[in-house]
Amino acid sequence: MNSTSVQPPTTLPVLETALVRLRDHRADDLDAMRSVWGDAAGMRHLSTGVMDDGRIRRRLDEAVATAAELPRRHYQLAACLQGDDRPVGGIRLEVEDDTTGYSGVFTMARHLRGSGCAPDIGWLMLKLAFAELGLSRVWSMTSVENTDAVRAITRFGFTPTGETERYFAEADTTMRLVTMEVRAETWRAMPVPAGPGSV
């Protein structure tokens, strides 16, 4: 792993818009995340594949453990609707070095797709990366076939940078992926979602 001198906030900052709130995953998120990570149709394009309860539990345990690490480099965040603490999705940010982060495995319950929540979730993840952690670039990958995800990530401000092919042992599949990136100056020029917690 790369070393980094990025000094993360001692506690997760307030990350919310009028629509959604991001918080750290908790061990008791299993039931809620079953309807997201356990949804075969919703997870068919993701490198993790559909998850059973055992894999969801391991993922949540990992999220709790990495949230306690110092310095913190892994942010596995639950996405909740405003006024409801039950997760309806999640997004991950990993600090790679002083300037760069990787955002992966953005998920959202299928019934919320098209609701307008996805751009807010992406904007908040980038707020963490750029405004709180001081990174200058975040990159991501998604399946070329997952046109919904490509469209959603593009709405976050990401632009395509190329394509690659990769084997994912967890899902036992090889995927053709589009790589994408967004820089801090692009995010700062984006409209700020209305609501509490906006900067």
mmCIF file of C-alpha atoms in Angstrom:
data_model
loop_
_atom_site.group_PDB
_atom_site.id
_atom_site.type_symbol
_atom_site.label_atom_id
_atom_site.label_comp_id
_atom_site.label_asym_id
_atom_site.label_seq_id
_atom_site.Cartn_x
_atom_site.Cartn_y
_atom_site.Cartn_z
ATOM 1 C CA MET A 1 0.000 0.000 0.000
ATOM 2 C CA ASN A 2 1.142 3.529 -0.707
ATOM 3 C CA SER A 3 1.984 5.715 2.250
ATOM 4 C CA THR A 4 0.150 8.986 2.603
ATOM 5 C CA SER A 5 0.468 12.098 4.708
ATOM 6 C CA VAL A 6 -3.192 13.028 4.224
ATOM 7 C CA GLN A 7 -4.638 13.848 7.642
ATOM 8 C CA PRO A 8 -8.224 12.556 7.681
ATOM 9 C CA PRO A 9 -10.849 14.152 9.924
ATOM 10 C CA THR A 10 -10.961 12.530 13.362
ATOM 11 C CA THR A 11 -14.682 11.943 12.878
ATOM 12 C CA LEU A 12 -16.650 11.635 9.665
ATOM 13 C CA PRO A 13 -17.818 15.135 8.709
ATOM 14 C CA VAL A 14 -21.471 15.910 8.080
ATOM 15 C CA LEU A 15 -22.198 14.664 4.568
ATOM 16 C CA GLU A 16 -25.778 15.437 3.607
ATOM 17 C CA THR A 17 -27.998 17.153 1.095
ATOM 18 C CA ALA A 18 -31.734 17.736 1.110
ATOM 19 C CA LEU A 19 -32.166 14.200 -0.297
ATOM 20 C CA VAL A 20 -29.520 11.963 1.215
ATOM 21 C CA ARG A 21 -27.003 11.519 4.005
ATOM 22 C CA LEU A 22 -23.795 9.498 4.023
ATOM 23 C CA ARG A 23 -22.603 7.858 7.224
ATOM 24 C CA ASP A 24 -20.207 5.074 8.143
ATOM 25 C CA HIS A 25 -21.575 1.571 7.713
ATOM 26 C CA ARG A 26 -22.464 -0.227 10.950
ATOM 27 C CA ALA A 27 -22.669 -3.887 11.843
ATOM 28 C CA ASP A 28 -26.478 -3.609 12.166
ATOM 29 C CA ASP A 29 -26.876 -2.587 8.489
ATOM 30 C CA LEU A 30 -27.159 -6.232 7.384
ATOM 31 C CA ASP A 31 -30.929 -6.344 6.872
ATOM 32 C CA ALA A 32 -31.000 -3.088 4.949
ATOM 33 C CA MET A 33 -28.018 -3.921 2.741
ATOM 34 C CA ARG A 34 -29.449 -7.356 1.925
ATOM 35 C CA SER A 35 -31.971 -5.593 -0.319
ATOM 36 C CA VAL A 36 -29.116 -3.797 -2.112
ATOM 37 C CA TRP A 37 -26.063 -6.084 -2.129
ATOM 38 C CA GLY A 38 -28.223 -9.219 -2.130
ATOM 39 C CA ASP A 39 -30.255 -8.125 -5.171
ATOM 40 C CA ALA A 40 -29.025 -10.291 -8.053
ATOM 41 C CA ALA A 41 -30.477 -8.035 -10.751
ATOM 42 C CA GLY A 42 -29.117 -4.886 -9.146
ATOM 43 C CA MET A 43 -25.614 -6.319 -8.653
ATOM 44 C CA ARG A 44 -25.225 -8.122 -11.978
ATOM 45 C CA HIS A 45 -22.741 -5.591 -13.422
ATOM 46 C CA LEU A 46 -20.637 -5.139 -10.276
ATOM 47 C CA SER A 47 -17.268 -6.762 -9.675
ATOM 48 C CA THR A 48 -18.430 -8.115 -6.315
ATOM 49 C CA GLY A 49 -21.385 -9.997 -7.771
ATOM 50 C CA VAL A 50 -24.485 -10.620 -5.671
ATOM 51 C CA MET A 51 -23.702 -11.134 -1.970
ATOM 52 C CA ASP A 52 -25.205 -13.631 0.468
ATOM 53 C CA ASP A 53 -25.585 -12.820 4.159
ATOM 54 C CA GLY A 54 -22.108 -14.133 4.980
ATOM 55 C CA ARG A 55 -20.431 -11.864 2.436
ATOM 56 C CA ILE A 56 -22.545 -8.871 3.477
ATOM 57 C CA ARG A 57 -21.555 -9.478 7.106
ATOM 58 C CA ARG A 58 -17.867 -9.662 6.158
ATOM 59 C CA ARG A 59 -18.154 -6.467 4.113
ATOM 60 C CA LEU A 60 -19.792 -4.630 7.016
ATOM 61 C CA ASP A 61 -17.217 -5.953 9.497
ATOM 62 C CA GLU A 62 -14.475 -4.718 7.161
ATOM 63 C CA ALA A 63 -16.142 -1.298 6.942
ATOM 64 C CA VAL A 64 -16.286 -0.999 10.729
ATOM 65 C CA ALA A 65 -12.670 -2.126 11.125
ATOM 66 C CA THR A 66 -11.230 0.179 8.465
ATOM 67 C CA ALA A 67 -13.187 3.152 9.852
ATOM 68 C CA ALA A 68 -11.220 2.766 13.089
ATOM 69 C CA GLU A 69 -7.789 2.657 11.436
ATOM 70 C CA LEU A 70 -5.403 5.568 11.866
ATOM 71 C CA PRO A 71 -4.529 7.094 9.564
ATOM 72 C CA ARG A 72 -7.826 6.335 7.914
ATOM 73 C CA ARG A 73 -7.640 5.531 4.223
ATOM 74 C CA HIS A 74 -10.877 3.597 3.596
ATOM 75 C CA TYR A 75 -14.360 5.106 3.675
ATOM 76 C CA GLN A 76 -17.108 2.537 3.092
ATOM 77 C CA LEU A 77 -20.181 4.694 3.478
ATOM 78 C CA ALA A 78 -23.876 3.938 3.784
ATOM 79 C CA ALA A 79 -26.288 6.149 1.832
ATOM 80 C CA CYS A 80 -29.521 6.948 3.682
ATOM 81 C CA LEU A 81 -32.524 9.006 2.684
ATOM 82 C CA GLN A 82 -33.000 12.134 4.762
ATOM 83 C CA GLY A 83 -35.087 11.379 7.830
ATOM 84 C CA ASP A 84 -34.390 7.628 7.685
ATOM 85 C CA ASP A 85 -31.270 5.947 9.105
ATOM 86 C CA ARG A 86 -31.816 2.735 7.105
ATOM 87 C CA PRO A 87 -29.247 2.480 4.249
ATOM 88 C CA VAL A 88 -30.559 2.336 0.695
ATOM 89 C CA GLY A 89 -27.126 2.084 -0.911
ATOM 90 C CA GLY A 90 -23.483 2.786 -0.452
ATOM 91 C CA ILE A 91 -20.323 4.220 -1.950
ATOM 92 C CA ARG A 92 -16.638 3.710 -1.249
ATOM 93 C CA LEU A 93 -13.660 6.058 -1.269
ATOM 94 C CA GLU A 94 -10.102 4.805 -0.810
ATOM 95 C CA VAL A 95 -7.206 7.219 -0.330
ATOM 96 C CA GLU A 96 -4.328 6.007 -2.503
ATOM 97 C CA ASP A 97 -1.782 8.758 -1.833
ATOM 98 C CA ASP A 98 -1.554 12.468 -1.035
ATOM 99 C CA THR A 99 -3.405 13.511 -4.180
ATOM 100 C CA THR A 100 -5.482 10.589 -5.441
ATOM 101 C CA GLY A 101 -8.477 8.585 -4.322
ATOM 102 C CA TYR A 102 -10.355 5.682 -5.851
ATOM 103 C CA SER A 103 -14.142 5.522 -5.715
ATOM 104 C CA GLY A 104 -15.658 2.098 -6.115
ATOM 105 C CA VAL A 105 -18.756 -0.014 -5.720
ATOM 106 C CA PHE A 106 -21.457 2.630 -5.856
ATOM 107 C CA THR A 107 -24.746 0.851 -5.177
ATOM 108 C CA MET A 108 -28.329 1.974 -4.713
ATOM 109 C CA ALA A 109 -31.616 0.149 -4.219
ATOM 110 C CA ARG A 110 -33.235 -0.390 -7.601
ATOM 111 C CA HIS A 111 -36.503 1.300 -6.597
ATOM 112 C CA LEU A 112 -34.580 4.583 -6.113
ATOM 113 C CA ARG A 113 -32.929 4.643 -9.507
ATOM 114 C CA GLY A 114 -34.049 7.742 -11.342
ATOM 115 C CA SER A 115 -35.037 9.423 -8.062
ATOM 116 C CA GLY A 116 -32.281 12.045 -8.212
ATOM 117 C CA CYS A 117 -30.405 10.577 -5.237
ATOM 118 C CA ALA A 118 -27.400 9.263 -7.202
ATOM 119 C CA PRO A 119 -25.915 12.664 -8.134
ATOM 120 C CA ASP A 120 -26.188 13.813 -4.502
ATOM 121 C CA ILE A 121 -24.442 10.647 -3.258
ATOM 122 C CA GLY A 122 -21.635 11.194 -5.749
ATOM 123 C CA TRP A 123 -21.332 14.894 -4.906
ATOM 124 C CA LEU A 124 -21.039 14.080 -1.198
ATOM 125 C CA MET A 125 -18.377 11.430 -1.780
ATOM 126 C CA LEU A 126 -16.390 14.008 -3.754
ATOM 127 C CA LYS A 127 -16.946 16.588 -1.012
ATOM 128 C CA LEU A 128 -15.234 14.163 1.354
ATOM 129 C CA ALA A 129 -12.385 13.621 -1.114
ATOM 130 C CA PHE A 130 -11.755 17.212 -2.124
ATOM 131 C CA ALA A 131 -13.082 19.515 0.623
ATOM 132 C CA GLU A 132 -12.289 17.340 3.652
ATOM 133 C CA LEU A 133 -9.283 15.224 2.625
ATOM 134 C CA GLY A 134 -7.656 17.701 0.252
ATOM 135 C CA LEU A 135 -7.251 15.273 -2.640
ATOM 136 C CA SER A 136 -6.940 16.639 -6.152
ATOM 137 C CA ARG A 137 -8.139 13.671 -8.217
ATOM 138 C CA VAL A 138 -10.539 10.751 -7.841
ATOM 139 C CA TRP A 139 -10.801 7.920 -10.360
ATOM 140 C CA SER A 140 -13.238 5.074 -10.788
ATOM 141 C CA MET A 141 -14.109 2.114 -12.992
ATOM 142 C CA THR A 142 -17.378 0.576 -14.052
ATOM 143 C CA SER A 143 -18.511 -2.095 -16.473
ATOM 144 C CA VAL A 144 -18.874 -0.900 -20.054
ATOM 145 C CA GLU A 145 -22.171 -2.836 -20.113
ATOM 146 C CA ASN A 146 -23.514 -1.025 -17.052
ATOM 147 C CA THR A 147 -24.829 1.990 -18.933
ATOM 148 C CA ASP A 148 -26.875 3.162 -15.928
ATOM 149 C CA ALA A 149 -23.724 3.355 -13.785
ATOM 150 C CA VAL A 150 -21.717 5.069 -16.523
ATOM 151 C CA ARG A 151 -24.475 7.668 -16.825
ATOM 152 C CA ALA A 152 -24.686 8.130 -13.038
ATOM 153 C CA ILE A 153 -20.924 8.484 -12.584
ATOM 154 C CA THR A 154 -20.778 10.957 -15.463
ATOM 155 C CA ARG A 155 -23.368 13.024 -13.589
ATOM 156 C CA PHE A 156 -20.981 13.010 -10.606
ATOM 157 C CA GLY A 157 -18.550 14.952 -12.847
ATOM 158 C CA PHE A 158 -16.362 12.049 -13.984
ATOM 159 C CA THR A 159 -15.088 11.892 -17.565
ATOM 160 C CA PRO A 160 -13.946 8.692 -19.333
ATOM 161 C CA THR A 161 -10.193 8.167 -19.639
ATOM 162 C CA GLY A 162 -10.022 4.762 -21.320
ATOM 163 C CA GLU A 163 -11.012 1.120 -21.158
ATOM 164 C CA THR A 164 -9.426 -1.928 -19.565
ATOM 165 C CA GLU A 165 -10.211 -5.589 -18.917
ATOM 166 C CA ARG A 166 -9.867 -7.157 -15.485
ATOM 167 C CA TYR A 167 -10.617 -10.463 -13.790
ATOM 168 C CA PHE A 168 -12.465 -10.294 -10.454
ATOM 169 C CA ALA A 169 -12.042 -13.419 -8.350
ATOM 170 C CA GLU A 170 -14.823 -12.452 -5.911
ATOM 171 C CA ALA A 171 -17.425 -12.683 -8.685
ATOM 172 C CA ASP A 172 -15.365 -15.126 -10.805
ATOM 173 C CA THR A 173 -15.814 -12.978 -13.874
ATOM 174 C CA THR A 174 -13.787 -10.963 -16.357
ATOM 175 C CA MET A 175 -15.198 -7.517 -17.088
ATOM 176 C CA ARG A 176 -14.567 -4.870 -19.693
ATOM 177 C CA LEU A 177 -14.348 -1.606 -17.762
ATOM 178 C CA VAL A 178 -14.418 2.079 -18.571
ATOM 179 C CA THR A 179 -12.015 4.112 -16.426
ATOM 180 C CA MET A 180 -13.073 7.607 -15.399
ATOM 181 C CA GLU A 181 -11.725 10.487 -13.332
ATOM 182 C CA VAL A 182 -12.758 13.822 -11.850
ATOM 183 C CA ARG A 183 -10.520 16.580 -10.535
ATOM 184 C CA ALA A 184 -11.119 18.936 -7.620
ATOM 185 C CA GLU A 185 -11.519 21.995 -9.830
ATOM 186 C CA THR A 186 -14.289 20.258 -11.794
ATOM 187 C CA TRP A 187 -16.133 19.334 -8.601
ATOM 188 C CA ARG A 188 -15.825 22.880 -7.238
ATOM 189 C CA ALA A 189 -17.467 24.205 -10.402
ATOM 190 C CA MET A 190 -20.451 21.851 -10.050
ATOM 191 C CA PRO A 191 -23.759 23.133 -8.665
ATOM 192 C CA VAL A 192 -24.057 22.585 -4.916
ATOM 193 C CA PRO A 193 -27.068 20.437 -3.985
ATOM 194 C CA ALA A 194 -29.531 22.382 -1.873
ATOM 195 C CA GLY A 195 -30.138 21.415 1.715
ATOM 196 C CA PRO A 196 -28.411 20.997 5.067
ATOM 197 C CA GLY A 197 -24.710 20.222 5.048
ATOM 198 C CA SER A 198 -24.010 21.813 1.672
ATOM 199 C CA VAL A 199 -20.809 23.821 1.305
#
